């Protein structure tokens, strides 16, 4: 029995490695995409330039007070302030070259002082903004208000006026001095996406082999359905596990991603998800009819699972209701589990449930597949 | 060695196999003949345990075949019509896998692989991927793969489909060797000449039912007594020759014009041939070549079903 089982597993591994280009792509593609996403979503450190908000300023007043307001804003690390005319500003924001623009009207300094001290008419600062950057717009409004209040107050009261508080921000990660590494999430997320794609290929390939009649010879031998399907799942799980390990090894060496939490949890999350994708592949093969018809539907399902599981963007940016709904998606258990044992640095207890759920899911998928799979098209 | 009784299989409203019974003794070669869609592959699939019959049973060496893991399957080797090979792997790797499916390992497996490769003449290509093989070589490897566990019964489902005459002959030679080794062969084909060359007995199947089961000599006795005469006219001179005129001659049963050849069915080969030749010569149709044709299984099938095997 074991000789046969491992002969079938060895056969699948040989077939997997028979196409070096395909093997390379199954590792290189997730690395490239995960590196890109990791860089975009914060990366490790040192990419502040990319996250600065470009703000254009048209100072029609040109008074000492407005010049000082602009200087204060220019000192903000999150802003990249550039002087322009109102016409240039409108054009630049319309074309998406700047996030927002501020038009300070003529006589702003005089009118602001009158409004501040004697309740006169408030001068109006015009703001042009790109509607696709609502969040940055709110941030800019806060910074502008702070700069105007500090400058105007200092001038009016002829002494230094500062904000009555200081803020000390601390990123809560796995430990003091350990910064958040965006690559940890992106490598986990992309690894999960590509493993599910591998699962789709396993299923489609089974249908293809069925179409080619290869299963006939296997089934002519005295082998149970469990051995035939189980060996396929096992070999698929091995290649998936290997892919995940390679991805994280790359992330460790190049981007400094570390398993800050439970190593056993990490290994078991990878193993459980690998087995789940293998069972997912069998499920696809058991539900599909022809390879071509099945591939499209399976890829669409996979993309939904990946998207809702938080593999592309972390689930904390989802609306509350969506965060609540997506807890039933298996990919979410894997993504959250990998986050927990990498940059969050949590212990095994934090991933015990995701591991159990993933193994359970693999069992359910595998049972349905074993029951439903048809040897003939 | 093989006993099949009352096999029946339907797909929806279509009855693919309808009460098929047959048997094959040790060392016997049985031809299962029929046109495409007659139910041959379904019958073989049920014997091999790939398809569960709606009714009937299959006995291998006296034991009823019951489940996927039935040990009786070890006595049987299948050469499927579709090439059941992994093209990305070498011939050696394929044979290694198919031997391991029957729990072979170590020296026993190595020996079986070498013997299989020798039989089909692929030893020098053992390490090449199957993808690089010609169609004929793939068919030969397909045969070798079924022999790894040294089965006593070999089920061959159209094993020569799509191969060149040279490869077909090579496969026939391999099967002759297996016959001499005492293997029982169930050979499915719709090529009459293959069955005539190889088989001790023919089972003719049509619309899922067996319509004849006999030796070649026995089947010939089913034929009408018409003999065929092929007459090739000199210089292709068939202008003005009318089949109806020839058919009026006494003893002539049928006439078919095929280019410069006239195919004539006569009752008495010796007597009626002389009349036909004299008639043609007298009317200015000199004969260049004359041949009589032995009635074959194609004719048997045509006689029994009214349609050609290749339909």
XYZ file of C-alpha atoms in Angstrom:
688
model
C 0.000 0.000 0.000
C 2.690 2.474 1.029
C 4.888 1.527 -1.957
C 2.003 2.356 -4.253
C 1.060 5.539 -2.415
C 4.574 6.932 -2.507
C 5.066 5.828 -6.126
C 2.050 7.950 -7.037
C 3.329 10.871 -4.956
C 6.764 10.586 -6.587
C 5.120 10.552 -9.995
C 3.256 13.796 -9.227
C 6.424 15.463 -7.972
C 8.294 14.364 -11.102
C 5.560 15.824 -13.255
C 5.700 19.059 -11.232
C 9.459 19.393 -11.641
C 9.418 18.214 -15.263
C 8.773 21.778 -16.384
C 11.477 23.966 -14.799
C 10.041 27.137 -16.306
C 6.691 26.492 -14.686
C 8.348 25.672 -11.348
C 10.403 28.864 -11.505
C 7.331 30.919 -12.264
C 5.367 29.384 -9.411
C 8.006 30.759 -7.027
C 9.243 33.873 -8.834
C 5.810 35.314 -9.649
C 4.587 35.470 -6.031
C 7.966 36.853 -4.923
C 7.819 39.690 -7.457
C 4.210 40.591 -6.701
C 4.634 40.268 -2.931
C 7.722 42.497 -3.082
C 5.756 45.100 -4.986
C 2.785 45.032 -2.607
C 5.085 45.040 0.399
C 6.859 48.136 -0.880
C 3.600 49.932 -1.680
C 2.018 49.126 1.696
C 4.749 50.402 3.891
C 7.601 47.978 3.298
C 10.222 47.805 6.000
C 11.465 51.397 6.389
C 12.867 54.333 4.471
C 10.243 54.875 1.824
C 8.793 58.089 3.316
C 9.187 59.967 0.032
C 6.593 57.748 -1.610
C 3.997 58.485 1.096
C 4.300 62.322 1.087
C 1.231 64.255 0.006
C 1.905 66.760 -2.743
C 0.184 70.029 -1.821
C 0.197 73.079 -4.099
C -0.111 76.557 -2.612
C -1.156 79.754 -4.373
C -0.401 82.674 -1.998
C -2.349 85.657 -3.369
C -1.770 87.671 -0.184
C 2.006 87.388 0.086
C 1.959 88.826 3.590
C 4.359 87.856 6.352
C 1.639 85.837 8.084
C 0.783 83.769 4.998
C 4.475 83.165 4.220
C 4.876 81.832 7.763
C 1.831 79.574 7.437
C 3.341 78.107 4.267
C 6.716 77.633 5.940
C 5.085 75.739 8.818
C 3.272 73.454 6.431
C 6.440 72.830 4.419
C 8.091 71.597 7.621
C 5.457 68.847 8.014
C 7.194 65.516 7.115
C 4.025 64.189 5.465
C 3.669 67.116 3.058
C 5.479 68.145 -0.094
C 4.496 71.817 -0.512
C 4.992 73.586 -3.858
C 4.077 77.198 -4.812
C 1.969 77.668 -7.972
C -0.645 79.962 -9.508
C -4.361 79.088 -9.065
C -4.597 78.136 -12.763
C -1.606 75.803 -12.571
C -3.057 74.333 -9.383
C -6.427 73.509 -10.962
C -4.727 71.854 -13.936
C -2.315 69.836 -11.781
C -5.040 68.536 -9.427
C -7.319 67.720 -12.355
C -4.574 65.657 -13.961
C -3.819 63.881 -10.689
C -0.309 65.329 -10.413
C -1.080 66.809 -6.981
C -3.363 65.578 -4.217
C -4.676 69.006 -3.212
C -4.094 72.728 -3.555
C -4.653 75.688 -1.209
C -5.531 79.177 -2.462
C -4.813 81.861 0.159
C -6.832 84.966 -0.808
C -5.561 88.533 -0.979
C -5.601 90.427 2.378
C -5.822 87.099 4.266
C -3.423 88.320 6.970
C -5.396 91.492 7.747
C -8.830 89.857 7.558
C -7.777 86.850 9.621
C -6.525 89.140 12.416
C -9.802 91.091 12.344
C -11.845 87.926 12.491
C -9.671 86.480 15.261
C -9.775 89.517 17.523
C -12.975 91.448 16.669
C -15.279 88.831 15.152
C -15.075 90.275 11.619
C -15.866 88.384 8.444
C -13.741 85.273 8.123
C -11.489 85.142 5.060
C -11.961 82.034 2.944
C -9.078 79.676 2.074
C -9.903 77.834 -1.129
C -9.022 74.144 -1.283
C -8.960 72.140 -4.487
C -8.588 68.384 -4.065
C -8.520 65.158 -5.961
C -11.774 63.345 -4.976
C -9.989 59.982 -5.030
C -7.884 61.109 -2.038
C -10.544 61.811 0.580
C -8.484 60.474 3.482
C -5.437 62.628 2.635
C -7.749 65.636 2.256
C -8.962 65.312 5.848
C -5.377 65.000 7.043
C -4.392 68.131 5.106
C -7.287 70.127 6.603
C -6.050 69.311 10.104
C -2.482 70.324 9.309
C -3.584 73.581 7.664
C -5.761 74.484 10.658
C -2.842 73.827 13.009
C -0.419 75.944 10.957
C -2.856 78.891 10.674
C -3.769 78.815 14.380
C -0.155 78.715 15.522
C 0.963 81.487 13.135
C -2.034 83.770 13.731
C -1.930 83.278 17.510
C 1.770 84.067 17.715
C 1.267 87.269 15.682
C -1.842 88.410 17.563
C -0.544 87.747 21.047
C 3.050 88.828 20.222
C 4.573 85.756 21.813
C 5.147 82.110 21.150
C 1.922 80.092 20.866
C 2.193 76.348 20.524
C -0.153 73.364 20.549
C -1.076 72.527 24.150
C -0.031 68.873 23.788
C 2.498 66.533 22.224
C 1.771 63.171 20.710
C 3.946 60.096 21.207
C 3.054 57.325 18.785
C 4.188 53.744 19.328
C 3.663 50.947 16.804
C 2.581 47.881 18.755
C 4.329 44.921 17.162
C 5.962 41.813 18.546
C 8.303 43.727 20.768
C 10.021 47.012 21.537
C 12.275 48.185 18.745
C 10.738 45.795 16.230
C 9.040 47.750 13.469
C 6.132 46.665 11.323
C 7.328 44.981 8.149
C 4.821 45.326 5.312
C 6.561 42.518 3.439
C 5.460 40.023 6.100
C 1.825 40.566 5.187
C 2.382 40.790 1.441
C 4.444 37.583 1.265
C 1.855 35.724 3.302
C -0.999 37.109 1.212
C 0.609 36.491 -2.159
C 1.816 33.061 -1.106
C -1.739 32.152 -0.217
C -3.068 33.491 -3.505
C -0.569 31.533 -5.578
C -1.095 28.368 -3.589
C -4.797 28.552 -4.287
C -3.940 28.971 -7.968
C -1.828 25.831 -7.685
C -4.883 24.131 -6.195
C -6.918 25.216 -9.224
C -4.253 23.770 -11.517
C -4.292 20.488 -9.601
C -8.043 20.206 -10.129
C -7.962 21.203 -13.781
C -5.036 18.870 -14.410
C -6.980 15.964 -12.926
C -9.824 16.688 -15.324
C -7.329 16.878 -18.184
C -5.808 13.523 -17.255
C -9.285 12.089 -17.052
C -9.982 13.388 -20.547
C -6.725 11.821 -21.790
C -7.676 8.474 -20.257
C -4.592 8.238 -18.037
C -6.694 7.397 -14.978
C -7.870 4.196 -16.651
C -4.575 2.432 -16.216
C -4.250 3.609 -12.618
C -7.722 2.362 -11.850
C -7.103 -0.979 -13.516
C -4.684 -1.640 -10.651
C -6.105 -2.866 -7.319
C -6.084 0.591 -5.735
C -8.726 2.341 -3.701
C -10.178 5.721 -4.543
C -8.635 6.988 -1.307
C -5.103 6.035 -2.388
C -5.488 7.560 -5.843
C -6.993 10.860 -4.675
C -5.089 10.972 -1.388
C -1.717 10.638 -3.091
C -2.626 13.500 -5.421
C -3.593 15.672 -2.453
C -0.461 14.737 -0.557
C 1.900 15.563 -3.434
C 0.118 18.845 -4.024
C 0.412 19.726 -0.338
C 4.158 19.013 -0.435
C 4.754 21.352 -3.383
C 2.569 24.038 -1.800
C 4.376 23.794 1.513
C 7.711 23.992 -0.292
C 6.581 27.094 -2.174
C 5.499 28.845 1.046
C 8.760 28.007 2.771
C 10.758 29.300 -0.197
C 8.739 32.526 -0.246
C 9.322 33.215 3.428
C 12.991 32.258 3.139
C 13.352 34.867 0.410
C 11.443 37.440 2.472
C 13.689 36.659 5.450
C 16.932 37.113 3.531
C 15.985 40.089 1.358
C 13.423 42.017 3.403
C 14.202 40.884 6.935
C 10.820 39.293 7.540
C 11.039 37.193 10.676
C 8.833 34.684 12.400
C 8.515 36.784 15.566
C 5.893 34.504 17.089
C 5.421 30.752 17.325
C 7.555 28.806 14.837
C 5.398 25.720 15.375
C 2.359 27.865 14.639
C 3.974 29.090 11.425
C 4.824 25.565 10.261
C 1.368 24.257 11.084
C -0.419 27.188 9.440
C 1.616 26.556 6.270
C 0.942 22.811 6.441
C -2.771 23.235 7.112
C -3.215 25.740 4.319
C -1.186 23.604 1.898
C -3.406 20.635 2.634
C -6.488 22.817 2.330
C -5.438 24.029 -1.156
C -4.773 20.438 -2.211
C -8.241 19.417 -1.036
C -9.617 22.520 -2.766
C -8.027 21.230 -5.998
C -9.689 17.837 -5.546
C -12.992 19.583 -4.863
C -12.668 21.530 -8.112
C -11.969 18.299 -9.983
C -14.980 16.637 -8.405
C -17.356 19.490 -9.232
C -15.990 20.370 -12.675
C -16.857 18.698 -15.931
C -14.424 19.767 -18.629
C -11.021 21.360 -17.905
C -11.708 24.556 -19.827
C -15.115 25.207 -18.310
C -13.813 24.510 -14.826
C -10.681 26.670 -14.978
C -12.518 29.995 -15.433
C -14.993 29.378 -12.632
C -12.316 28.079 -10.271
C -10.086 31.111 -10.852
C -12.986 33.471 -10.192
C -13.793 31.634 -6.941
C -10.142 31.760 -5.949
C -9.880 35.489 -6.580
C -12.935 36.085 -4.397
C -11.453 33.982 -1.610
C -8.150 35.832 -1.893
C -9.746 39.268 -2.021
C -12.129 38.642 0.892
C -9.492 36.824 2.885
C -7.349 39.939 3.084
C -4.486 38.615 0.987
C -4.349 41.713 -1.209
C -5.056 44.347 1.413
C -5.310 43.698 5.148
C -8.853 43.124 6.371
C -8.639 46.034 8.843
C -9.212 48.431 5.936
C -12.498 46.642 5.152
C -15.788 48.182 6.402
C -16.870 46.726 9.745
C -19.648 44.577 8.278
C -17.265 43.080 5.715
C -14.690 42.330 8.380
C -17.391 40.439 10.270
C -18.621 38.536 7.215
C -15.215 37.449 5.968
C -14.314 35.503 9.091
C -15.846 32.452 7.417
C -13.403 32.582 4.475
C -10.599 30.006 4.858
C -8.035 32.322 3.274
C -8.692 34.830 6.048
C -7.750 32.240 8.680
C -4.490 31.644 6.859
C -3.699 35.344 6.297
C -4.547 36.294 9.880
C -2.611 33.291 11.139
C 0.506 34.200 9.177
C 0.229 37.836 10.323
C -0.067 36.610 13.907
C 3.097 34.519 13.853
C 5.178 36.931 11.757
C 5.006 40.644 12.518
C 2.515 40.476 15.388
C 4.767 37.966 17.151
C 1.943 36.061 18.826
C 2.168 32.639 20.389
C 0.717 29.300 19.300
C -2.590 29.889 21.078
C -3.328 32.775 18.697
C -3.179 30.465 15.677
C -4.574 27.260 17.142
C -8.069 27.972 15.869
C -7.048 29.001 12.356
C -4.943 25.832 12.123
C -7.806 23.642 13.308
C -10.255 25.336 10.956
C -7.943 24.944 7.971
C -7.381 21.239 8.683
C -11.127 20.851 9.138
C -11.781 22.606 5.869
C -9.292 20.306 4.127
C -11.109 17.310 5.568
C -14.513 18.536 4.419
C -13.291 19.420 0.910
C -11.448 16.114 0.617
C -14.465 14.085 1.770
C -16.793 15.791 -0.688
C -14.242 15.278 -3.471
C -13.758 11.594 -2.659
C -17.496 11.079 -2.668
C -18.270 13.081 -5.801
C -15.298 12.580 -8.100
C -16.228 10.784 -11.316
C -13.574 8.795 -13.122
C -15.314 9.156 -16.475
C -16.121 12.481 -18.157
C -9.250 -17.665 -17.120
C -12.009 -15.181 -17.909
C -15.741 -15.712 -17.549
C -18.181 -12.940 -18.259
C -21.874 -13.498 -17.816
C -24.866 -11.279 -18.487
C -23.024 -7.936 -18.419
C -25.352 -5.022 -18.863
C -24.687 -1.272 -18.778
C -26.901 1.689 -19.629
C -26.131 5.405 -19.742
C -29.386 7.285 -19.357
C -31.692 5.873 -21.989
C -28.863 4.310 -24.012
C -28.053 0.662 -23.482
C -24.343 0.374 -24.246
C -23.952 -3.296 -23.322
C -26.904 -5.640 -23.260
C -26.361 -9.042 -21.672
C -22.848 -9.829 -22.899
C -21.463 -13.243 -21.931
C -18.174 -14.685 -23.079
C -15.262 -16.702 -21.792
C -11.589 -17.198 -22.551
C -9.492 -20.170 -21.540
C -5.853 -20.083 -20.485
C -3.621 -19.210 -23.425
C -6.557 -18.406 -25.678
C -6.778 -15.252 -27.798
C -10.264 -13.893 -28.218
C -11.105 -11.139 -30.685
C -13.878 -8.785 -29.628
C -15.044 -7.232 -32.867
C -17.573 -4.608 -33.696
C -17.948 -1.178 -35.270
C -17.409 2.037 -33.320
C -20.047 2.422 -30.628
C -20.898 -1.304 -30.587
C -20.081 -1.601 -26.857
C -16.581 -3.091 -27.039
C -14.829 -0.506 -24.846
C -17.641 -0.506 -22.281
C -17.413 -4.303 -22.101
C -13.643 -4.182 -21.614
C -14.032 -1.394 -19.037
C -16.417 -3.534 -17.019
C -14.092 -6.536 -17.218
C -11.189 -4.337 -16.070
C -13.236 -3.004 -13.174
C -13.280 0.584 -14.447
C -17.046 0.680 -14.925
C -19.510 -0.920 -12.555
C -21.997 -3.064 -14.496
C -25.735 -2.627 -13.952
C -26.042 -6.407 -14.047
C -23.895 -9.466 -14.616
C -20.532 -10.510 -13.250
C -16.914 -10.942 -14.227
C -14.792 -13.845 -12.983
C -11.026 -13.795 -13.255
C -9.400 -17.175 -12.653
C -12.595 -18.325 -10.968
C -12.910 -15.351 -8.622
C -15.681 -12.773 -8.996
C -14.379 -9.238 -9.437
C -16.062 -7.144 -6.755
C -14.316 -3.920 -5.784
C -11.630 -1.427 -6.777
C -9.087 -3.166 -4.580
C -10.008 -6.729 -5.521
C -6.827 -8.857 -5.652
C -8.239 -10.531 -8.789
C -7.138 -7.384 -10.627
C -3.542 -8.521 -10.189
C -4.180 -11.292 -12.709
C -5.193 -8.762 -15.317
C -3.381 -6.136 -17.397
C -5.118 -3.384 -19.347
C -3.875 -1.785 -22.553
C -6.306 1.117 -22.877
C -7.331 2.614 -26.174
C -6.285 6.066 -24.933
C -2.570 6.142 -24.274
C -2.413 5.766 -20.530
C 1.088 7.216 -20.268
C 2.687 10.281 -18.735
C 4.307 12.066 -21.659
C 6.479 14.266 -19.446
C 8.187 11.212 -17.946
C 10.606 8.778 -19.555
C 9.661 5.288 -20.688
C 11.584 3.867 -17.724
C 9.829 6.179 -15.251
C 6.415 5.254 -16.656
C 7.126 1.547 -16.336
C 8.545 2.052 -12.846
C 5.305 3.728 -11.797
C 3.013 1.136 -13.346
C 5.026 -1.672 -11.776
C 4.891 0.032 -8.375
C 1.097 0.206 -8.627
C 1.179 -3.572 -8.191
C 3.575 -3.337 -5.244
C 6.622 -4.307 -7.279
C 9.892 -2.858 -6.054
C 13.632 -3.416 -6.051
C 15.174 -6.107 -8.250
C 11.804 -7.563 -9.195
C 10.629 -4.230 -10.564
C 13.927 -3.591 -12.375
C 13.717 -7.005 -13.990
C 10.109 -6.420 -15.078
C 11.042 -3.049 -16.602
C 13.966 -4.514 -18.545
C 11.880 -7.411 -19.775
C 9.072 -5.078 -20.846
C 11.439 -2.739 -22.679
C 13.105 -5.686 -24.403
C 9.814 -7.151 -25.517
C 8.668 -3.937 -27.209
C 12.153 -2.993 -28.441
C 12.482 0.277 -26.531
C 15.473 -0.474 -24.321
C 17.661 2.087 -26.114
C 15.000 4.779 -25.634
C 14.292 3.945 -21.984
C 15.523 7.295 -20.637
C 13.829 9.453 -23.279
C 10.586 11.211 -22.453
C 7.487 9.662 -23.962
C 6.715 13.014 -25.552
C 9.624 12.457 -27.951
C 8.283 9.052 -29.110
C 6.479 8.325 -32.365
C 2.865 7.145 -32.204
C 3.961 3.553 -32.771
C 6.544 3.678 -29.997
C 3.966 5.068 -27.586
C 1.623 2.207 -28.450
C 4.391 -0.304 -27.808
C 5.179 1.279 -24.466
C 1.453 1.250 -23.702
C 1.595 -2.510 -24.118
C 4.734 -2.894 -21.997
C 3.140 -0.876 -19.181
C 0.339 -3.426 -18.890
C 2.834 -6.289 -18.534
C 4.858 -5.064 -15.569
C 3.096 -7.299 -13.047
C 3.131 -10.295 -15.422
C -0.659 -10.711 -15.679
C -2.177 -13.910 -17.003
C -4.994 -12.069 -18.743
C -4.346 -9.104 -21.022
C -7.170 -6.803 -22.107
C -6.203 -4.978 -25.284
C -8.590 -2.203 -26.268
C -7.790 -1.292 -29.878
C -4.039 -1.289 -29.201
C -3.047 -0.391 -32.755
C -5.250 2.655 -33.314
C -3.464 5.310 -35.345
C -0.140 3.501 -35.839
C 1.813 2.905 -39.049
C 1.886 -0.606 -40.581
C 5.442 -1.232 -39.374
C 4.584 -0.484 -35.751
C 1.397 -2.505 -36.078
C 3.438 -5.498 -37.191
C 5.817 -4.950 -34.283
C 2.861 -5.006 -31.870
C 1.522 -8.171 -33.512
C 4.920 -9.795 -33.069
C 4.864 -8.815 -29.378
C 1.415 -10.323 -28.987
C 2.522 -13.521 -30.713
C 5.306 -13.793 -28.113
C 2.792 -13.300 -25.302
C 0.536 -15.993 -26.774
C 3.440 -18.382 -26.812
C 4.041 -17.583 -23.155
C 0.532 -18.795 -22.428
C -1.140 -15.452 -21.779
C -4.854 -15.093 -22.348
C -5.607 -12.161 -24.631
C -8.877 -10.349 -25.159
C -8.266 -8.265 -28.239
C -10.709 -5.524 -29.153
C -10.586 -4.149 -32.672
C -12.566 -3.165 -35.673
C -9.749 -4.228 -38.020
C -10.730 -7.578 -39.486
C -7.251 -8.485 -40.682
C -5.875 -8.059 -37.130
C -8.453 -10.380 -35.669
C -7.940 -12.912 -38.438
C -4.211 -12.948 -37.850
C -4.209 -13.156 -34.069
C -7.358 -14.638 -32.669
C -8.382 -18.220 -31.973
C -11.974 -17.192 -31.602
C -14.047 -14.149 -32.517
C -16.832 -12.542 -30.557
C -18.768 -10.164 -32.760
C -20.705 -7.456 -30.946
C -23.148 -4.936 -32.329
C -25.516 -2.539 -30.537
C -24.269 -3.938 -27.228
C -25.211 -7.544 -28.026
C -23.132 -10.517 -29.088
C -24.235 -11.653 -32.519
C -21.608 -14.327 -33.128
C -19.041 -16.217 -31.060
C -17.047 -18.805 -32.959
C -13.716 -19.725 -34.510
C -12.758 -18.163 -37.832
C -13.697 -21.395 -39.630
C -17.015 -21.515 -37.814
C -17.797 -17.945 -38.814
C -16.971 -18.664 -42.445
C -19.652 -21.302 -42.402
C -22.151 -18.497 -41.776
C -21.302 -16.919 -45.106
C -23.447 -17.238 -48.186
C -21.792 -19.340 -50.875
C -20.859 -16.405 -53.079
C -17.176 -16.129 -54.143
C -15.571 -12.909 -55.272
C -13.670 -12.413 -58.496
C -11.568 -9.299 -59.128
C -10.987 -8.662 -62.839
C -8.619 -5.891 -63.897
C -9.161 -4.805 -67.493
C -6.273 -3.945 -69.843
C -5.613 -0.200 -70.373
C -8.428 0.653 -68.008
C -10.939 -0.222 -70.748
C -14.263 -0.039 -68.978
C -15.931 2.370 -71.454
C -19.364 1.102 -72.327
C -19.223 -1.801 -69.853
C -22.472 -1.982 -67.920
C -22.876 -3.841 -64.647
C -26.456 -4.796 -65.557
C -25.281 -6.687 -68.658
C -22.797 -8.744 -66.646
C -25.353 -9.435 -63.936
C -27.590 -11.162 -66.491
C -25.020 -13.931 -66.919
C -25.918 -17.234 -65.263
C -24.069 -17.705 -61.948
C -23.284 -14.006 -61.455
C -24.714 -12.707 -58.181
C -23.257 -9.189 -57.971
C -21.206 -6.742 -60.049
C -19.340 -3.692 -58.864
C -17.273 -1.396 -61.122
C -14.234 0.115 -59.378
C -12.123 2.122 -61.832
C -10.473 -0.350 -64.209
C -11.436 -3.291 -61.958
C -14.680 -5.209 -61.976
C -15.623 -7.022 -58.758
C -17.934 -9.909 -59.525
C -19.682 -12.260 -57.122
C -20.124 -15.765 -58.569
C -21.596 -18.984 -57.198
C -19.147 -21.420 -58.756
C -15.665 -19.977 -58.894
C -14.259 -22.424 -61.482
C -17.245 -22.719 -63.814
C -18.706 -19.214 -63.651
C -15.302 -17.485 -63.923
C -14.713 -19.030 -67.350
C -18.089 -17.770 -68.597
C -17.388 -14.250 -67.313
C -13.912 -14.074 -68.880
C -15.163 -15.286 -72.260
C -18.007 -12.766 -72.152
C -15.603 -9.882 -71.459
C -13.079 -10.930 -74.141
C -15.796 -11.374 -76.777
C -16.983 -7.802 -76.184
C -13.523 -6.213 -76.504
C -12.561 -5.978 -72.807
C -9.186 -7.764 -72.581
C -8.310 -8.963 -69.087
C -4.960 -7.894 -67.653
C -5.145 -9.465 -64.192
C -7.463 -11.861 -62.462
C -7.749 -12.687 -58.774
C -10.255 -14.450 -56.578
C -10.941 -13.095 -53.099
C -11.504 -15.162 -49.995
C -14.491 -14.060 -47.975
C -13.230 -12.480 -44.763
C -14.618 -11.347 -41.419
C -15.675 -8.091 -42.982
C -18.000 -10.114 -45.164
C -19.149 -12.087 -42.132
C -19.998 -8.885 -40.310
C -21.729 -7.479 -43.361
C -23.724 -10.668 -43.667
C -24.706 -10.706 -39.995
C -25.518 -7.026 -39.506
C -26.029 -5.590 -42.952
C -23.417 -2.890 -42.310
C -19.670 -2.458 -42.517
C -17.387 -2.799 -39.498
C -15.903 0.600 -40.175
C -19.296 2.356 -40.109
